[in-house]
mmCIF file of C-alpha atoms in Angstrom:
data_model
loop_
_atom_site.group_PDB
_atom_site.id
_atom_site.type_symbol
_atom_site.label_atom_id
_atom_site.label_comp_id
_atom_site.label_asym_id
_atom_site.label_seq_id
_atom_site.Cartn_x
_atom_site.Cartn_y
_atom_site.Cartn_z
ATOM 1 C CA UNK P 1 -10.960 -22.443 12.827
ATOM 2 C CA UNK P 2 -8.399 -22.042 9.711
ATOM 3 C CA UNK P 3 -9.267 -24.207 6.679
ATOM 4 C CA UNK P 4 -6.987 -27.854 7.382
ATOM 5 C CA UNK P 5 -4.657 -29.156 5.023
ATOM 6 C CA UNK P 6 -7.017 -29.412 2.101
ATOM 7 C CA UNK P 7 -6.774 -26.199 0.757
ATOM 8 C CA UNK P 8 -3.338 -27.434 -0.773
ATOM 9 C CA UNK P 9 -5.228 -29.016 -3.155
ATOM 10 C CA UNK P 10 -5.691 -27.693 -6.853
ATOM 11 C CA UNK P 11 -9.290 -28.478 -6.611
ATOM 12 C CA UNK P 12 -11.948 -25.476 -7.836
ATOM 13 C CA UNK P 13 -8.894 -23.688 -9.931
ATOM 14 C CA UNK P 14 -11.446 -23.003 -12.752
ATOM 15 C CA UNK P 15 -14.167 -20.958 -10.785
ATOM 16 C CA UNK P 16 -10.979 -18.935 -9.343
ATOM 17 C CA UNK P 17 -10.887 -15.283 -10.109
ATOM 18 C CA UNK P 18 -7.249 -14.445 -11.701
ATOM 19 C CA UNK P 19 -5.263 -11.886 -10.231
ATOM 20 C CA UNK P 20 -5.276 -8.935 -12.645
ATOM 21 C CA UNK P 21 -4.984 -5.904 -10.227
ATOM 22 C CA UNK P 22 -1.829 -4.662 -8.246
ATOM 23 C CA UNK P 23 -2.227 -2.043 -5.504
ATOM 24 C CA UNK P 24 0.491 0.475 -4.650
ATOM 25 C CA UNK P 25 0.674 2.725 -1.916
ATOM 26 C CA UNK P 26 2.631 5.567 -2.715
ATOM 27 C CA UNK P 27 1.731 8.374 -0.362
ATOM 28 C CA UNK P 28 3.850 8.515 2.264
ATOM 29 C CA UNK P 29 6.012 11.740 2.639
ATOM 30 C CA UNK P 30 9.396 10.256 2.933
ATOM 31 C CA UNK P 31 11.081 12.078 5.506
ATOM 32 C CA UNK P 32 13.141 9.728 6.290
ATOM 33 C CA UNK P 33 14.933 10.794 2.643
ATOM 34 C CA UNK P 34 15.010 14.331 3.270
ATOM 35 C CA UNK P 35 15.861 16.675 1.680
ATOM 36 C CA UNK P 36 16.165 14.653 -1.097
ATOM 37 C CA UNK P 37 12.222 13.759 -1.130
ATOM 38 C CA UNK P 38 11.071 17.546 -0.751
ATOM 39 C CA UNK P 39 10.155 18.086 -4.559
ATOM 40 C CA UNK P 40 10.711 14.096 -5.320
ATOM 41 C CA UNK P 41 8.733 11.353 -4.662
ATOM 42 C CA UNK P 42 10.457 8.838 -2.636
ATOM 43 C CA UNK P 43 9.238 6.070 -5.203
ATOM 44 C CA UNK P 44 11.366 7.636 -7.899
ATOM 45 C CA UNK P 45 14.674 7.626 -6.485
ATOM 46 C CA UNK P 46 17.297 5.178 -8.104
ATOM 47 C CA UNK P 47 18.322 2.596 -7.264
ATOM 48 C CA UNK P 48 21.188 2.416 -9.401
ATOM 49 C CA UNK P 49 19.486 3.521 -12.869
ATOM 50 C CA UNK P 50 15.662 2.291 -11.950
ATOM 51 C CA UNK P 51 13.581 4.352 -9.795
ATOM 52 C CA UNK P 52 12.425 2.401 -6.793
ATOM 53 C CA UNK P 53 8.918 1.837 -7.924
ATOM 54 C CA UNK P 54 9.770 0.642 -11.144
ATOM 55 C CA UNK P 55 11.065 -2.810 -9.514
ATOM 56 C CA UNK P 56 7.484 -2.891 -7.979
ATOM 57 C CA UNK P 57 5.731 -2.589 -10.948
ATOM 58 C CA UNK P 58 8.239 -4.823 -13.059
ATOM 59 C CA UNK P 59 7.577 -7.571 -10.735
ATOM 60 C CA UNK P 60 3.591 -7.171 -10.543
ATOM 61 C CA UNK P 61 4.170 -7.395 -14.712
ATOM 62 C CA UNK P 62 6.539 -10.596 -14.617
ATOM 63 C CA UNK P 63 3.192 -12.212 -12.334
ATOM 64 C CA UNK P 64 0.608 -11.450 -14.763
ATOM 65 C CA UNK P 65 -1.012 -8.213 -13.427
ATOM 66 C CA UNK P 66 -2.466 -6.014 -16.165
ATOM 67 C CA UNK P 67 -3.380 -3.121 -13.764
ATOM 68 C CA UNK P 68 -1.718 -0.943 -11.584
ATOM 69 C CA UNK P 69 -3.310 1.009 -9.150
ATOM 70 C CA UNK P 70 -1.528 3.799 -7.384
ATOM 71 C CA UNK P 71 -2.507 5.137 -3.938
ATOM 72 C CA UNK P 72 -0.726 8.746 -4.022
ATOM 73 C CA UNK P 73 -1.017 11.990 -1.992
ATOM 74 C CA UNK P 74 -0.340 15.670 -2.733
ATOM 75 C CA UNK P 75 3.183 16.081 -4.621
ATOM 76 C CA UNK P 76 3.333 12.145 -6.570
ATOM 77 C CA UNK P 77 2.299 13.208 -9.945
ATOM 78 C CA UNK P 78 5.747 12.570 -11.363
ATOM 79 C CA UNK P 79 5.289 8.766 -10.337
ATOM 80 C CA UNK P 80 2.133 8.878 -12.993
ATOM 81 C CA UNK P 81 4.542 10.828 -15.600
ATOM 82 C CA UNK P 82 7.258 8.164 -14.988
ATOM 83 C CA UNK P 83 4.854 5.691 -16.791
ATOM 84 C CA UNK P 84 4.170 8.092 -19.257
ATOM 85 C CA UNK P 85 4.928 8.095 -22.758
ATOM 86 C CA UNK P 86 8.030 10.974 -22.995
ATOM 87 C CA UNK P 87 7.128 12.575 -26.800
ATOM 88 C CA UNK P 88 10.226 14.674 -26.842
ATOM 89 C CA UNK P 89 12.552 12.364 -24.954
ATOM 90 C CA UNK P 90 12.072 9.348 -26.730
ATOM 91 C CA UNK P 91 11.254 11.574 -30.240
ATOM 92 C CA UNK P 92 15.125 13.063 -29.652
ATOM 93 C CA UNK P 93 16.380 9.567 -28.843
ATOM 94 C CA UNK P 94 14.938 7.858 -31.847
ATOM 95 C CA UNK P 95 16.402 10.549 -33.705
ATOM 96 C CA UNK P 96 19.937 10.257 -32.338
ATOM 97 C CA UNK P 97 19.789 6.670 -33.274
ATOM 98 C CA UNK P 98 19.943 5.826 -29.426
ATOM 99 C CA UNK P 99 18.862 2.480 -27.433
ATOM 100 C CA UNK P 100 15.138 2.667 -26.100
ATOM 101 C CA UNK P 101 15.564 -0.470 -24.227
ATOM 102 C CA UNK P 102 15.601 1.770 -21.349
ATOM 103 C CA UNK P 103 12.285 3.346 -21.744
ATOM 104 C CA UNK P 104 10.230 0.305 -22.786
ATOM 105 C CA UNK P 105 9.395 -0.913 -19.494
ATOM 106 C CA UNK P 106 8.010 2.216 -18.051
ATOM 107 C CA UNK P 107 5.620 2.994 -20.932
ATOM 108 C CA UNK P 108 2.274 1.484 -20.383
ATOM 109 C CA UNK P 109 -1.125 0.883 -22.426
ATOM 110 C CA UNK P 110 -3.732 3.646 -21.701
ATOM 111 C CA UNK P 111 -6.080 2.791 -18.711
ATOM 112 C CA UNK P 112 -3.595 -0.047 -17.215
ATOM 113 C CA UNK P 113 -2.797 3.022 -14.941
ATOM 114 C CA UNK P 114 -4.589 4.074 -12.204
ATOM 115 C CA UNK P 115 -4.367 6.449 -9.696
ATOM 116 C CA UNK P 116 -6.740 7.268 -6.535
ATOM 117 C CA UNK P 117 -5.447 9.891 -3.647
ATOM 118 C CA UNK P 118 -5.341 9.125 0.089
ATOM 119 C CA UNK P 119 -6.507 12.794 1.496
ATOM 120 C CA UNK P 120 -5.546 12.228 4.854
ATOM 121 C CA UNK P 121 -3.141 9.741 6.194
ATOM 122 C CA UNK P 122 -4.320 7.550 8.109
ATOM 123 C CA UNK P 123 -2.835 4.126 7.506
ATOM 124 C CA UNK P 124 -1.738 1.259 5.374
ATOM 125 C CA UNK P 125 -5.365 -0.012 5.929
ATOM 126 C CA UNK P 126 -6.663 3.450 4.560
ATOM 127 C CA UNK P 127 -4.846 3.036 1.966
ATOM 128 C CA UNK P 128 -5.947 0.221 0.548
ATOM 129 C CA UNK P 129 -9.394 1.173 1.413
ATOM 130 C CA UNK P 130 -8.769 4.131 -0.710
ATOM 131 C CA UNK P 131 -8.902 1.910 -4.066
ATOM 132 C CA UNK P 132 -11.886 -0.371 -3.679
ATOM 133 C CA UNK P 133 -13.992 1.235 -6.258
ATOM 134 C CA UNK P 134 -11.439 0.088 -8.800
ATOM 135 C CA UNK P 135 -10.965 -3.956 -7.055
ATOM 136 C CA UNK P 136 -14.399 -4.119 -6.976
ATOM 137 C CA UNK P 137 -15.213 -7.589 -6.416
ATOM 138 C CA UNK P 138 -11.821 -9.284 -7.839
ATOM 139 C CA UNK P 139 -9.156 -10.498 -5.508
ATOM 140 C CA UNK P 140 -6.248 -8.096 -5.926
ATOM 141 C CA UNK P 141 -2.580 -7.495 -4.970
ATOM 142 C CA UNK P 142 -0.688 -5.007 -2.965
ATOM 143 C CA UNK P 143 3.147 -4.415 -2.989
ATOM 144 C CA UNK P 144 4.559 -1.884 -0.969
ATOM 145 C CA UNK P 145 7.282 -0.477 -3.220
ATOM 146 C CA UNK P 146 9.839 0.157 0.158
ATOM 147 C CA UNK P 147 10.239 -3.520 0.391
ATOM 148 C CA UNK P 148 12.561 -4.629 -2.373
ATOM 149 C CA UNK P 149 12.229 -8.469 -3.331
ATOM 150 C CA UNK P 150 14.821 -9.527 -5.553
ATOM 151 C CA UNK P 151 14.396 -13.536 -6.813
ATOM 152 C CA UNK P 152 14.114 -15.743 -9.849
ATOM 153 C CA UNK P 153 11.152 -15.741 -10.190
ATOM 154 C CA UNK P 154 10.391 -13.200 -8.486
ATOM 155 C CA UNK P 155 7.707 -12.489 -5.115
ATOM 156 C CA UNK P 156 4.648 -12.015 -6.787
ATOM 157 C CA UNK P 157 5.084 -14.447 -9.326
ATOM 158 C CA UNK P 158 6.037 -17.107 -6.526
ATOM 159 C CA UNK P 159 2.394 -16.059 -4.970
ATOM 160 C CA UNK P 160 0.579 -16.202 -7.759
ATOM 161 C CA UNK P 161 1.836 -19.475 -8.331
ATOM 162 C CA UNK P 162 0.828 -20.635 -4.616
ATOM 163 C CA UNK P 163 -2.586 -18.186 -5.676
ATOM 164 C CA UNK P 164 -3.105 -21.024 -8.305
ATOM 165 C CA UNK P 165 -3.098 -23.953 -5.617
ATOM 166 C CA UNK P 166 -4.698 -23.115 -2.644
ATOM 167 C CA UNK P 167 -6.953 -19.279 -3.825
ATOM 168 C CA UNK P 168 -8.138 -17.773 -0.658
ATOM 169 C CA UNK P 169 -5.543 -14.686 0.714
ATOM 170 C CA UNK P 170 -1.997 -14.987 0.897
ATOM 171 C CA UNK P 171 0.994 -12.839 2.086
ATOM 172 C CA UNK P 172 4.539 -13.648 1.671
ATOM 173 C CA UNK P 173 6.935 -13.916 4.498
ATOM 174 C CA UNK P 174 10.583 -14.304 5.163
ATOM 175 C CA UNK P 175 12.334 -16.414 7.941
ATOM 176 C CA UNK P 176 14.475 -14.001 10.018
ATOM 177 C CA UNK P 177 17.002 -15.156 13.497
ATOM 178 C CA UNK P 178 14.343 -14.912 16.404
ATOM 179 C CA UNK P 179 15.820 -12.494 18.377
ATOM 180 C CA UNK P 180 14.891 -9.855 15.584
ATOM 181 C CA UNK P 181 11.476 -10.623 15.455
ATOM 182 C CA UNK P 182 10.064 -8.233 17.343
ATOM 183 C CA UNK P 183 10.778 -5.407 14.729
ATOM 184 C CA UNK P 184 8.079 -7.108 12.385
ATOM 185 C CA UNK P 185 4.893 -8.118 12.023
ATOM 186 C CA UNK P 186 4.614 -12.218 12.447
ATOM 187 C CA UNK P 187 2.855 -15.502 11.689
ATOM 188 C CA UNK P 188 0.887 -17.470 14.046
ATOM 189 C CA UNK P 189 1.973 -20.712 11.822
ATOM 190 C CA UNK P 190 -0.120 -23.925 10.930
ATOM 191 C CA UNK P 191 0.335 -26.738 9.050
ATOM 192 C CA UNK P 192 3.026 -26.285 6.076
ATOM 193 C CA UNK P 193 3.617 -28.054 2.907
ATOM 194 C CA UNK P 194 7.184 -26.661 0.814
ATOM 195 C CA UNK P 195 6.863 -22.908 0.876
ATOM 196 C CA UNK P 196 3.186 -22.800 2.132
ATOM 197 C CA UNK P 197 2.084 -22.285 5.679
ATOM 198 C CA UNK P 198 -1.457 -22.251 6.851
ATOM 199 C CA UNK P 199 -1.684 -18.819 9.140
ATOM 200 C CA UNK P 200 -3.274 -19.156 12.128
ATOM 201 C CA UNK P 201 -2.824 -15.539 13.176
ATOM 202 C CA UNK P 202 -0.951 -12.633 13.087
ATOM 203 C CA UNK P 203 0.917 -10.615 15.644
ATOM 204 C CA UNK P 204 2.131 -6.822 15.598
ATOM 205 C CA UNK P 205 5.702 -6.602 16.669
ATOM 206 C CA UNK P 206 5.913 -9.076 19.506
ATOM 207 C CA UNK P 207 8.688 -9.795 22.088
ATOM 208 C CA UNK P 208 10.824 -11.984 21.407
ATOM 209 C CA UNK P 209 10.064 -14.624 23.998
ATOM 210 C CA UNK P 210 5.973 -14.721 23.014
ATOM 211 C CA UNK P 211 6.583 -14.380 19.092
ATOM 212 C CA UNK P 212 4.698 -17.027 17.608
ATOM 213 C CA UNK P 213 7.444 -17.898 15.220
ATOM 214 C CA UNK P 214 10.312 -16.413 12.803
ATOM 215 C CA UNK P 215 8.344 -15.829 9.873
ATOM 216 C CA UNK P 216 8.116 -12.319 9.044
ATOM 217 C CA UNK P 217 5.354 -10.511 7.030
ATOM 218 C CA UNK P 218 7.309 -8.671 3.869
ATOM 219 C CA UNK P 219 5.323 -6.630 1.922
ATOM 220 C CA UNK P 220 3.658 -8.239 -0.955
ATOM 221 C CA UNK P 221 -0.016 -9.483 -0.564
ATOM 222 C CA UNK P 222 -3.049 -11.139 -2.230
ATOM 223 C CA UNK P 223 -6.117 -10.331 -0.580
ATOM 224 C CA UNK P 224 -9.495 -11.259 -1.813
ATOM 225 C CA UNK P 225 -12.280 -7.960 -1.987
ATOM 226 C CA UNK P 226 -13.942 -8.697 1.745
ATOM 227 C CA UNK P 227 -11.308 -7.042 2.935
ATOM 228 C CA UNK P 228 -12.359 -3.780 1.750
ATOM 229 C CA UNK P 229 -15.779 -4.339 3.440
ATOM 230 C CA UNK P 230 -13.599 -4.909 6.988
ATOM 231 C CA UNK P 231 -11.803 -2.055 6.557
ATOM 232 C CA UNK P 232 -14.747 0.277 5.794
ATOM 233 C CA UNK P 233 -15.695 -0.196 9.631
ATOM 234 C CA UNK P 234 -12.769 -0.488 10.789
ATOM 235 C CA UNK P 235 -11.297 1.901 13.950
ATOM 236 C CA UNK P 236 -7.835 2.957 14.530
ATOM 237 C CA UNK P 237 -4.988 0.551 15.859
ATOM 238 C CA UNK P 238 -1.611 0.647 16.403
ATOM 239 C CA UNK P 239 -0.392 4.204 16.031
ATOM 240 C CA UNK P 240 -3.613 5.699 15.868
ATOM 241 C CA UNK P 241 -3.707 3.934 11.974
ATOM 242 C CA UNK P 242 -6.051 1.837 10.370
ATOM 243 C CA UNK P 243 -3.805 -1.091 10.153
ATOM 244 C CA UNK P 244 -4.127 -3.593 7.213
ATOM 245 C CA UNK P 245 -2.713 -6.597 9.586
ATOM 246 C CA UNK P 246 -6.077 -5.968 12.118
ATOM 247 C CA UNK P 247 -7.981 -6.626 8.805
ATOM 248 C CA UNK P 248 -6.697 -9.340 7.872
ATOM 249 C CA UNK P 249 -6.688 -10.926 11.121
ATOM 250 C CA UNK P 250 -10.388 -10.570 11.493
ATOM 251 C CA UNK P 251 -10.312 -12.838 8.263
ATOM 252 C CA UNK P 252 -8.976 -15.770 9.528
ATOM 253 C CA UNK P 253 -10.919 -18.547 9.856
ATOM 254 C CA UNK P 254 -13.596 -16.980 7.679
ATOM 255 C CA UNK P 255 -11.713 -17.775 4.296
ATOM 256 C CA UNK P 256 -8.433 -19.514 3.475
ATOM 257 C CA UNK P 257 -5.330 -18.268 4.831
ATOM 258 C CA UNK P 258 -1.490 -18.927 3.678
ATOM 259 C CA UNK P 259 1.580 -17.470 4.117
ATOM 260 C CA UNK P 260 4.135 -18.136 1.260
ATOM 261 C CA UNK P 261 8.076 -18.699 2.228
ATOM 262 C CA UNK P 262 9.917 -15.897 -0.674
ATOM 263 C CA UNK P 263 12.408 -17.315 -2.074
ATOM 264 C CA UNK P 264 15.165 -14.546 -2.377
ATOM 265 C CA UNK P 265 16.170 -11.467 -1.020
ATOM 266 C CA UNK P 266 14.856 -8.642 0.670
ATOM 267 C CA UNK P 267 16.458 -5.212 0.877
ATOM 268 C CA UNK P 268 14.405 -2.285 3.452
ATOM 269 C CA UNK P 269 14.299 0.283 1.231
ATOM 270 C CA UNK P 270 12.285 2.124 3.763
ATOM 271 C CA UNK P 271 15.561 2.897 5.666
ATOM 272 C CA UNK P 272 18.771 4.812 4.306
ATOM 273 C CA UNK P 273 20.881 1.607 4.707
ATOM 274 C CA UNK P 274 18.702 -0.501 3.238
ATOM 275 C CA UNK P 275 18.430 1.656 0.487
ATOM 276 C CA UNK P 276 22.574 1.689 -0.399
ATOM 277 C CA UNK P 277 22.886 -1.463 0.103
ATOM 278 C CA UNK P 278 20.324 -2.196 -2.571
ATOM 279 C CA UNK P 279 22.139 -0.387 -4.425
ATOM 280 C CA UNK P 280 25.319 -2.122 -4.359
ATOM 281 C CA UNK P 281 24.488 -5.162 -4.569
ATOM 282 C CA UNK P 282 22.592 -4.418 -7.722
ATOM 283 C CA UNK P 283 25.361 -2.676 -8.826
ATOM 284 C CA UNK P 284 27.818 -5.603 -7.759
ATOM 285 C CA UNK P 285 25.480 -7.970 -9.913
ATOM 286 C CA UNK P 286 25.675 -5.935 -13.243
ATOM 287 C CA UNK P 287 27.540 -7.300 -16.252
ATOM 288 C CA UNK P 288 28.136 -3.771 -17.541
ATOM 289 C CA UNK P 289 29.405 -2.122 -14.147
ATOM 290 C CA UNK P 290 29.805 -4.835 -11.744
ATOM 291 C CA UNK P 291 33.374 -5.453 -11.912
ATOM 292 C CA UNK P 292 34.085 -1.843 -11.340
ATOM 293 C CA UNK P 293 31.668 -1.271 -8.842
ATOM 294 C CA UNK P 294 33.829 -3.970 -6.912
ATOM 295 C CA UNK P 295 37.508 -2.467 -7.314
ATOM 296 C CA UNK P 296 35.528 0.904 -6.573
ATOM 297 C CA UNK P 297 34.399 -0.331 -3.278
ATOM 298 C CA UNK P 298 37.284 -2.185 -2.751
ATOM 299 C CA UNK P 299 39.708 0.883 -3.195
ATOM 300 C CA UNK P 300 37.650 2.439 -0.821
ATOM 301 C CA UNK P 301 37.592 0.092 2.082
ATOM 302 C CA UNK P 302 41.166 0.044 2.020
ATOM 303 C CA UNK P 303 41.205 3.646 2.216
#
């Protein structure tokens, strides 16, 4: 059975291993963004003046996470160069006497990038398979850039946080109305205490009158390294994939399991509407455009 209640202790924080690796799969295709995404990675579009996976990777930084680790596939390279020091670009800029504010974030140390390739695709669970020679034995993250969580602090830092209290593997998950439930992946809940909930299980997509409860799975994970040993024998589910929720199901009740309630907003990037209205509400949030993006979009509603 789960671990009870006890786990919400602090107890054993100092033999914890910190969470210093980040893993982010990046090689889908993106057809649902074609044409667009025929010679650019899906990852890299804007949303508003910050390519998608840059609000990944800023919010993996803001939690502590020194190393990035990027799961691509034939035609990402640009994602790499994005976190690449630009000689020219930023030589011409300094010159010019322009801002570099804009570059900063997306240059990084040598060697806190990473990247491994998934050959064939076969899965989220492949995926993450695909980097355990660089986890090794640490627990690790994984954010899937599509989902976009926007909060103070933000998702990964609130896990990390609930990381600190309770260890074991957590995932973070969103309350949604039940009837929309069975679009998502969803917790079999225990016992909770604030924004933690013990998981009891997980279930795939279920309809709406079995679903366990409302609480959604959203995309950001900490997993500790057995998981890389489940997946490694691991046979096709759902899809004919190697799903990461059937490995993390078959860890339940073997270590410490916790979902963690995000507090802030989620935007489906995956999806075209998802993706503008990320972008507006960004926008609308902006001190140096958001005013206008408003009369914009109001002029045009009244169109």
């Amino acid at each position: 059975m789960t671990e009870p209640l006890a786990p919400f202790t602090k107890s054993g924080m100092s033999t914890r291993k910190p969470i210093r690796k980040a893993v982010f799969p990046v090689a889908g295709l993106g057809t649902r963004f074609l044409p667009a995404t025929k010679a650019i990675p899906k990852e890299l579009l804007p949303i508003v003046d910050r390519p998608l996976i840059q609000y990944a990777v800023d919010e993996a930084r803001e939690a502590g996470i020194e190393q990035m680790i990027f799961v691509t596939g034939r035609g990402k390279t640009a994602i790499v160069e994005h976190f690449d020091v630009a000689y020219e670009l930023e030589s011409t800029m300094g010159e010019r006497g322009k801002d570099m504010a804009a570059l900063d974030s997306s240059r990084f140390t040598p060697g806190d990038i990473i990247t491994v390739r998934q050959q064939v695709p076969l899965g989220l669970g492949h995926a993450i398979w695909c980097a355990r020679a660089i986890v090794g034995d640490e627990p690790f993250a994984i954010l899937l850039p599509d989902e976009m969580m926007v909060g103070e602090p933000g998702c990964m830092a609130q896990m990390v946080d609930a990381y600190n209290d309770v260890g074991g593997n957590l995932i973070s998950v969103l309350e949604v109305p039940h009837e929309e439930v069975s679009s998502y992946g969803v917790i079999d809940p225990g016992a909770s205490k604030g924004p933690l909930t013990e998981v009891k299980g997980l279930v795939e997509k279920p309809p709406v009158e079995q679903a366990p409860s409302n609480k959604i799975i959203s995309g950001r994970y900490i997993l500790q390294p057995e998981v890389m040993r489940t997946l490694e024998t691991q046979g096709k589910g759902a899809g004919g994939e190697i799903q990461l929720t059937d490995a993390m199901a078959k860890m339940i009740g073997s270590q410490a399991f916790h979902a963690v309630t995000f507090e802030g907003r989620r935007f489906d990037c995956g999806s075209k509407l998802g993706f503008v209205e990320a972008t507006l509400a960004l926008a609308l949030e902006r001190e140096d455009m958001g005013d206008d993006v408003r009369a914009m979009a109001q002029r045009l509603l009244a169109e």
